[in-house]
N, CA, C and O atoms as a printed pandas DataFrame, in Angstrom:
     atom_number atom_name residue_name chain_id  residue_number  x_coord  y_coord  z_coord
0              1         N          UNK        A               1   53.630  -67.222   13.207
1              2        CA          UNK        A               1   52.418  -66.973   12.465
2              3         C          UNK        A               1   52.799  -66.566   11.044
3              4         O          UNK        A               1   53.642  -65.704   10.798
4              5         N          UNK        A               2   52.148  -67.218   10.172
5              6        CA          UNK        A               2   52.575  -66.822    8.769
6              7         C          UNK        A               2   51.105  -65.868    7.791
7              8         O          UNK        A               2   49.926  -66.197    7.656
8              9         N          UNK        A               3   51.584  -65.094    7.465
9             10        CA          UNK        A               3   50.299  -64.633    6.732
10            11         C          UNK        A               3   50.824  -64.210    5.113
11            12         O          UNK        A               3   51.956  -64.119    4.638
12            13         N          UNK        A               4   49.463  -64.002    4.520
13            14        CA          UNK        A               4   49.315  -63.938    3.018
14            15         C          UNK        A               4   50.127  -63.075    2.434
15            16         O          UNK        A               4   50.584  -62.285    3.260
16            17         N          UNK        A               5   50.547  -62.872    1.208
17            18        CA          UNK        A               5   50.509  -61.605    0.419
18            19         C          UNK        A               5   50.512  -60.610    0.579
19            20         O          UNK        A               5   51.402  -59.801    0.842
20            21         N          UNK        A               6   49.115  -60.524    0.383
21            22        CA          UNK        A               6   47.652  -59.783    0.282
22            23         C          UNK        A               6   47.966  -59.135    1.599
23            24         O          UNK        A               6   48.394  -57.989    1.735
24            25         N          UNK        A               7   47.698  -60.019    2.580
25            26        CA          UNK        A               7   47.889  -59.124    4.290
26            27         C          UNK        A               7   48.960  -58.338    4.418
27            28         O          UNK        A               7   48.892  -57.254    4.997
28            29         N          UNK        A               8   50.187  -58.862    3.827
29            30        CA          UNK        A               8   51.932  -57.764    3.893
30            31         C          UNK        A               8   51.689  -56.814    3.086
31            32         O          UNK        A               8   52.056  -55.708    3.483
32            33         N          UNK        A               9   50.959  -56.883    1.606
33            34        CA          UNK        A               9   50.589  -55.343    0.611
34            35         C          UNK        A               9   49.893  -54.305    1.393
35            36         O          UNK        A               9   50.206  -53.116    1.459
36            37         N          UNK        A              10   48.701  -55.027    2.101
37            38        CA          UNK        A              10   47.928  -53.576    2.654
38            39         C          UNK        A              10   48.733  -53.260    3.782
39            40         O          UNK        A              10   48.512  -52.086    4.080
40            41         N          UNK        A              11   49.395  -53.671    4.389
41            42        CA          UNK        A              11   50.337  -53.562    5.724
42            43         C          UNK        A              11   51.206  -52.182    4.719
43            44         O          UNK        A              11   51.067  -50.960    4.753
44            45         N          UNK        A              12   52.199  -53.176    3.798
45            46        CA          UNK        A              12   53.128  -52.339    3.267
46            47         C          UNK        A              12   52.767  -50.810    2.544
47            48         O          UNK        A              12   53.522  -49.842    2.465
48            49         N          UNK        A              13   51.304  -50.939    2.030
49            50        CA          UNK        A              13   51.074  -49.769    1.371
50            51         C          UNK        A              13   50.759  -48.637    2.610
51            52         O          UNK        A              13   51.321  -47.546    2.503
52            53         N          UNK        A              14   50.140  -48.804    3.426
53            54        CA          UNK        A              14   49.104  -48.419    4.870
54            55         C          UNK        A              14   50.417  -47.439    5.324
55            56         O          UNK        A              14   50.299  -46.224    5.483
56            57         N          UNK        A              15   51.886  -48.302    5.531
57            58        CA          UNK        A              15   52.982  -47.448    6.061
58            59         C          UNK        A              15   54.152  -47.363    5.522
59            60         O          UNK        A              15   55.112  -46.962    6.179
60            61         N          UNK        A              16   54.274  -47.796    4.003
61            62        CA          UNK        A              16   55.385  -47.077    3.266
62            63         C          UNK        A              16   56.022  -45.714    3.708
63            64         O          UNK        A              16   57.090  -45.611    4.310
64            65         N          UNK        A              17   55.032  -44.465    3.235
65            66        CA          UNK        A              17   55.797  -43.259    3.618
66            67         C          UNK        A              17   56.145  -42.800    4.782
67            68         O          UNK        A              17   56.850  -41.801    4.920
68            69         N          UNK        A              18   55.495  -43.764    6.106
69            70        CA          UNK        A              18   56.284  -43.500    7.322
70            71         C          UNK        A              18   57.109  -44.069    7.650
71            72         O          UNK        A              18   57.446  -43.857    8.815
72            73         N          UNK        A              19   58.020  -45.242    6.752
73            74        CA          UNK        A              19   58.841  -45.821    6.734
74            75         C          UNK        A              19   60.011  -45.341    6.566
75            76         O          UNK        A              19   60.961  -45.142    7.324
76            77         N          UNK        A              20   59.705  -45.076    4.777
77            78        CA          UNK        A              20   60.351  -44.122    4.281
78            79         C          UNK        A              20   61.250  -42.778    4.854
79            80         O          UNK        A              20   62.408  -42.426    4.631
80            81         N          UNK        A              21   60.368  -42.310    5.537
81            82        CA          UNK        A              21   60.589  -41.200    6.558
82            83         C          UNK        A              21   61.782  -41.372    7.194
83            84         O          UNK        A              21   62.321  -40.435    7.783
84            85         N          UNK        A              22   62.432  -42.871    7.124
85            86        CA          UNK        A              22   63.269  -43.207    8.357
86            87         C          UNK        A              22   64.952  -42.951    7.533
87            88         O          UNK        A              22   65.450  -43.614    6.624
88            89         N          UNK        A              23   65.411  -41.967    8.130
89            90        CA          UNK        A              23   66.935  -41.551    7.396
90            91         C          UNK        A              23   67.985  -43.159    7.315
91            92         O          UNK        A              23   68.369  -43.778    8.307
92            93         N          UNK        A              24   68.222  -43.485    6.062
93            94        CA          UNK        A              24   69.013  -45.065    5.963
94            95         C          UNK        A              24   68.030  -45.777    5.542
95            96         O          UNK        A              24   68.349  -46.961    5.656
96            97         N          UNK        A              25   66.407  -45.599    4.868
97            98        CA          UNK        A              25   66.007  -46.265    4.636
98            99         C          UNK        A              25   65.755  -45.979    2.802
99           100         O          UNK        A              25   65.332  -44.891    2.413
100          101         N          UNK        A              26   66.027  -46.919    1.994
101          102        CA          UNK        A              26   66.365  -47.574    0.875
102          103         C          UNK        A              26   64.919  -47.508    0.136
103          104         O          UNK        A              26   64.523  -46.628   -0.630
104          105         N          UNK        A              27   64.247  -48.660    0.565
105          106        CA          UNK        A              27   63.361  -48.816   -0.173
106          107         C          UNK        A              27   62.478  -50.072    0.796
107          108         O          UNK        A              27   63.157  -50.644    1.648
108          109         N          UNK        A              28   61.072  -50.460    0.663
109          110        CA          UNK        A              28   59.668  -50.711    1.440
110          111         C          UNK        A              28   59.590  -51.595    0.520
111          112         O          UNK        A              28   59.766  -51.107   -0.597
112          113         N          UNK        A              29   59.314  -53.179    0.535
113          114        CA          UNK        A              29   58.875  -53.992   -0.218
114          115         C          UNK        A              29   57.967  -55.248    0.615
115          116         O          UNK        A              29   57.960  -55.325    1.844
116          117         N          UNK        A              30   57.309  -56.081   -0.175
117          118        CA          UNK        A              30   56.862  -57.230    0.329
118          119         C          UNK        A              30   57.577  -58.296    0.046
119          120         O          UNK        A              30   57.127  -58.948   -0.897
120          121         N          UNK        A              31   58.830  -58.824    0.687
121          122        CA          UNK        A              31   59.535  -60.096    0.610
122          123         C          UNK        A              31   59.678  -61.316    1.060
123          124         O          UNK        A              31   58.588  -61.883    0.978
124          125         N          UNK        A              32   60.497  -62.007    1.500
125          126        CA          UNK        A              32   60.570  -63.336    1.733
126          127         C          UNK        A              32   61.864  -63.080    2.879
127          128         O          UNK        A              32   62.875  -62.420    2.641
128          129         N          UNK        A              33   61.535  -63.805    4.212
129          130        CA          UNK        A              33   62.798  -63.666    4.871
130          131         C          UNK        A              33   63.820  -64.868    4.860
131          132         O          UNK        A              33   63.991  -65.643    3.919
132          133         N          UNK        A              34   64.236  -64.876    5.639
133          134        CA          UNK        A              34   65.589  -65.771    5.211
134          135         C          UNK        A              34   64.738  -67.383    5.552
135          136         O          UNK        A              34   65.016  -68.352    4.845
136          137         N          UNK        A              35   63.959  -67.474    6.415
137          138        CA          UNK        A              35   62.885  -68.967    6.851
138          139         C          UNK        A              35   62.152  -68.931    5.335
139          140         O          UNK        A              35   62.097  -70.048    4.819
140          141         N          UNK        A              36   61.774  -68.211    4.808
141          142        CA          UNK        A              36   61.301  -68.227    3.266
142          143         C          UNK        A              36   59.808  -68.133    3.648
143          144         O          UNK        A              36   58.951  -68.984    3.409
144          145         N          UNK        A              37   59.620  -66.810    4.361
145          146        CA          UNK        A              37   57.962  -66.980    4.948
146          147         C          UNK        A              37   58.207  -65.298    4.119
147          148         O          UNK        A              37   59.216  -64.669    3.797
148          149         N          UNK        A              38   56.455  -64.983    3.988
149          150        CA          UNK        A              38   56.396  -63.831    3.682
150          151         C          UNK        A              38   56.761  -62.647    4.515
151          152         O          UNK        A              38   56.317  -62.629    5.663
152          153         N          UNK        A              39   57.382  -61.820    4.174
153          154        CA          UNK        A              39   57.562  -60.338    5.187
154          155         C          UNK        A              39   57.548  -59.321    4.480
155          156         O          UNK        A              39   57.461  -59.316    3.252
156          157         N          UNK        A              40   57.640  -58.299    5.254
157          158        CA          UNK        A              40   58.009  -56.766    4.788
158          159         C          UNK        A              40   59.500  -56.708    4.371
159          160         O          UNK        A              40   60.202  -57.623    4.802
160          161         N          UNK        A              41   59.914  -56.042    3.824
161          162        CA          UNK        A              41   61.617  -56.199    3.784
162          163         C          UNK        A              41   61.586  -54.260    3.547
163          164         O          UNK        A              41   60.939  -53.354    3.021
164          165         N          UNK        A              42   62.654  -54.512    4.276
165          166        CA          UNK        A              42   63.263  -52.848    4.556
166          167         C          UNK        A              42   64.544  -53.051    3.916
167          168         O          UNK        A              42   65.257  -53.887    4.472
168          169         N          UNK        A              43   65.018  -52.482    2.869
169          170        CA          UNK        A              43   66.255  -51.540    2.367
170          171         C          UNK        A              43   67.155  -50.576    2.606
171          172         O          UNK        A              43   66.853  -49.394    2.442
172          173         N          UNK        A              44   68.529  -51.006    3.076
173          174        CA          UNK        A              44   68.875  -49.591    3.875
174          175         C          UNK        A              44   69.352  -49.230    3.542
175          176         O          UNK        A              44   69.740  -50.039    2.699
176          177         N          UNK        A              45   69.935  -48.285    3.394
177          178        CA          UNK        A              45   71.435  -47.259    2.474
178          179         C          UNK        A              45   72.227  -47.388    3.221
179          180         O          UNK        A              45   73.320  -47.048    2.767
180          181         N          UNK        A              46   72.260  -47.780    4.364
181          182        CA          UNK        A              46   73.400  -47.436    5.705
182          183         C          UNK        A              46   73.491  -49.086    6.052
183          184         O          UNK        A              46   72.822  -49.991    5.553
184          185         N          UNK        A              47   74.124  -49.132    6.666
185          186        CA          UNK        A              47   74.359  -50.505    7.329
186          187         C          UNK        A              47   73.666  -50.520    8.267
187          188         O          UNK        A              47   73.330  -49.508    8.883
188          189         N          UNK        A              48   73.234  -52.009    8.620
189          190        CA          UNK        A              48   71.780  -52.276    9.720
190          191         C          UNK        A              48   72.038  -51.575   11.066
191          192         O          UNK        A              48   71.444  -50.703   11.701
192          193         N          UNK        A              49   72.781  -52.055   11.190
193          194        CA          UNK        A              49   72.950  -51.407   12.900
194          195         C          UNK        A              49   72.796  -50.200   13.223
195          196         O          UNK        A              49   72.412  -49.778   14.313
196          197         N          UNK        A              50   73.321  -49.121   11.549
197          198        CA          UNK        A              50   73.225  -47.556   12.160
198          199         C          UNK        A              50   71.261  -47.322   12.281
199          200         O          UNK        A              50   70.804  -46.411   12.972
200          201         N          UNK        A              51   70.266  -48.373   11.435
201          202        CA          UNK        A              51   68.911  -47.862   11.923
202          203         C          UNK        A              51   67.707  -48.751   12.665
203          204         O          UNK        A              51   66.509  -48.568   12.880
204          205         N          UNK        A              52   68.909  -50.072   13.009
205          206        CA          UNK        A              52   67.766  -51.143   13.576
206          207         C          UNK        A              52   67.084  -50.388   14.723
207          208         O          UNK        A              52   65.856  -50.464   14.768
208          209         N          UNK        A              53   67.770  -49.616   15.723
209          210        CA          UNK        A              53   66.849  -49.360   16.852
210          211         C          UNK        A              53   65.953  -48.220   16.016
211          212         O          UNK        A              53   65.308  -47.803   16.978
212          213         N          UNK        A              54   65.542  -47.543   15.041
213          214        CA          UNK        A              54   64.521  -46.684   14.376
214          215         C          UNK        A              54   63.809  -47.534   13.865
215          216         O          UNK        A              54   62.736  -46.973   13.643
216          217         N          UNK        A              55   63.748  -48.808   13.466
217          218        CA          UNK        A              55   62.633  -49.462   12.516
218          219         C          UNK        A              55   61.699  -50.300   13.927
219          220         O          UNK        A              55   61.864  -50.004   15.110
220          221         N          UNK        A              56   60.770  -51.330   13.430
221          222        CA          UNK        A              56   60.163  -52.367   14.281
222          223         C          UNK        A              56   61.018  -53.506   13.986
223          224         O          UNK        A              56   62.073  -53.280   13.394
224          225         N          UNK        A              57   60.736  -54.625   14.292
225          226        CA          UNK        A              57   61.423  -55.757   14.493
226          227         C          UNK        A              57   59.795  -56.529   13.617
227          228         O          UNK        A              57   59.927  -57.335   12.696
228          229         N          UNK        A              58   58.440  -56.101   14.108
229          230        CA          UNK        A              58   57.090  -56.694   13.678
230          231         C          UNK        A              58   56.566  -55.201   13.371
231          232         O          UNK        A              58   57.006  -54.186   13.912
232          233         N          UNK        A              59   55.743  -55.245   12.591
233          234        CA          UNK        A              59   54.295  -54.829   12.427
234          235         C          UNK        A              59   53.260  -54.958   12.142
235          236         O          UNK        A              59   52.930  -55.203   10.981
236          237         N          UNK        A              60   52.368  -54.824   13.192
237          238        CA          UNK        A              60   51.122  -55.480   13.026
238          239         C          UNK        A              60   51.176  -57.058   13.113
239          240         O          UNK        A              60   50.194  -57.668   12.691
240          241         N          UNK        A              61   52.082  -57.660   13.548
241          242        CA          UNK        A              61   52.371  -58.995   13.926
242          243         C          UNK        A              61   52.859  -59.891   12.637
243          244         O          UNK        A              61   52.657  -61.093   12.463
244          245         N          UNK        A              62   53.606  -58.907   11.723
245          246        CA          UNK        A              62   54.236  -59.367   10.561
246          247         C          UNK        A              62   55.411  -59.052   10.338
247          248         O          UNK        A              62   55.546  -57.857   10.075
248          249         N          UNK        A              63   56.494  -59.762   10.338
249          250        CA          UNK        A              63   58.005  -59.702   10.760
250          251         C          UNK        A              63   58.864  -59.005    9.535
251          252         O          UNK        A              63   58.825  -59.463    8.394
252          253         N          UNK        A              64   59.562  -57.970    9.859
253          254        CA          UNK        A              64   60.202  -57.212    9.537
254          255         C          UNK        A              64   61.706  -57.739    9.505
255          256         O          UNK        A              64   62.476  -57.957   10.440
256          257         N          UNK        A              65   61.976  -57.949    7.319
257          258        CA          UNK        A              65   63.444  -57.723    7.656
258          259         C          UNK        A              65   64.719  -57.045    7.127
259          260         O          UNK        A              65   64.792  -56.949    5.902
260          261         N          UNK        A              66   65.518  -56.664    7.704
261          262        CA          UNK        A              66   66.072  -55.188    7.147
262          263         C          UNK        A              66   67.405  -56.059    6.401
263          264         O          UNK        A              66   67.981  -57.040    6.871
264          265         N          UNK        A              67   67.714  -55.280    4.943
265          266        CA          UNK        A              67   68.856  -55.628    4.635
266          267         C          UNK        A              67   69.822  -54.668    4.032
267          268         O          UNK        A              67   69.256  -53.583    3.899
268          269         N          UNK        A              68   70.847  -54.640    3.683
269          270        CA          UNK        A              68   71.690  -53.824    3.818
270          271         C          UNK        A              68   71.695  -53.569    2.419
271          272         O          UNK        A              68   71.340  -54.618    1.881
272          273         N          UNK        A              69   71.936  -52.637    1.505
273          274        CA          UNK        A              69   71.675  -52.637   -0.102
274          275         C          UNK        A              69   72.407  -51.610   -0.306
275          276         O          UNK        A              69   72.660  -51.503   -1.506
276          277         N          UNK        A              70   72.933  -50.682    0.419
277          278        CA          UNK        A              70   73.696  -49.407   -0.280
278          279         C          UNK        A              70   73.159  -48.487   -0.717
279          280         O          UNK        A              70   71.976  -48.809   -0.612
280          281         N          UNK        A              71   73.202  -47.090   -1.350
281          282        CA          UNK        A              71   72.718  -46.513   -2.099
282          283         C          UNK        A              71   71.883  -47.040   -3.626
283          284         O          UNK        A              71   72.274  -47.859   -4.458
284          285         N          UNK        A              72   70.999  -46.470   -3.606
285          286        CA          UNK        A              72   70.403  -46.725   -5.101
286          287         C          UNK        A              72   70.148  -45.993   -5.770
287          288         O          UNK        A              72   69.159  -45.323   -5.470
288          289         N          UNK        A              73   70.711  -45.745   -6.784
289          290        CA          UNK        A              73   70.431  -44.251   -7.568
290          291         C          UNK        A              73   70.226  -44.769   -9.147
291          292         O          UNK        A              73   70.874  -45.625   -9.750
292          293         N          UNK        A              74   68.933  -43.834   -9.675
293          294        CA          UNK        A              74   68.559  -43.897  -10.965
294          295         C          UNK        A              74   69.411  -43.658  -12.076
295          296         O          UNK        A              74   70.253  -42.842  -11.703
296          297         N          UNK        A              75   69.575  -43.933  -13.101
297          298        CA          UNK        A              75   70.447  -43.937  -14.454
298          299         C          UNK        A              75   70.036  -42.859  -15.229
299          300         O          UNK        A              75   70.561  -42.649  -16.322
């Protein structure tokens, strides 16, 4: 199932900060997964494996995908 934009923003805004919440998590965006369909994309500071079993795999029937990014720190 592929859905809009629009449908992943209110998804993404709705549960950013309980995302967030999740220790290894980076940063909450609306992206493109590797099929080049719209998703959520999760940011991790840690490498995937230390928080895949803490995140979803879907939410709300919109596919979740986590990538590995490292620390990010402001200048």
């Amino acid at each position: 199932m592929t859905f809009d934009i629009d449908t992943i923003e209110q998804i993404h805004r709705r549960l950013e900060s309980k995302i967030l919440g999740v220790d290894g998590v980076a940063f909450v965006a609306t992206g493109v997964d590797n099929n080049g369909n719209a998703c959520l994309l999760i940011g991790t500071s840690v490498p995937v494996m230390q928080v895949h079993g803490r995140l979803p795999k879907e939410l709300d029937d919109i596919n979740v995908e986590l990538r590995y990014v490292g620390d990010i720190s402001t200048q």
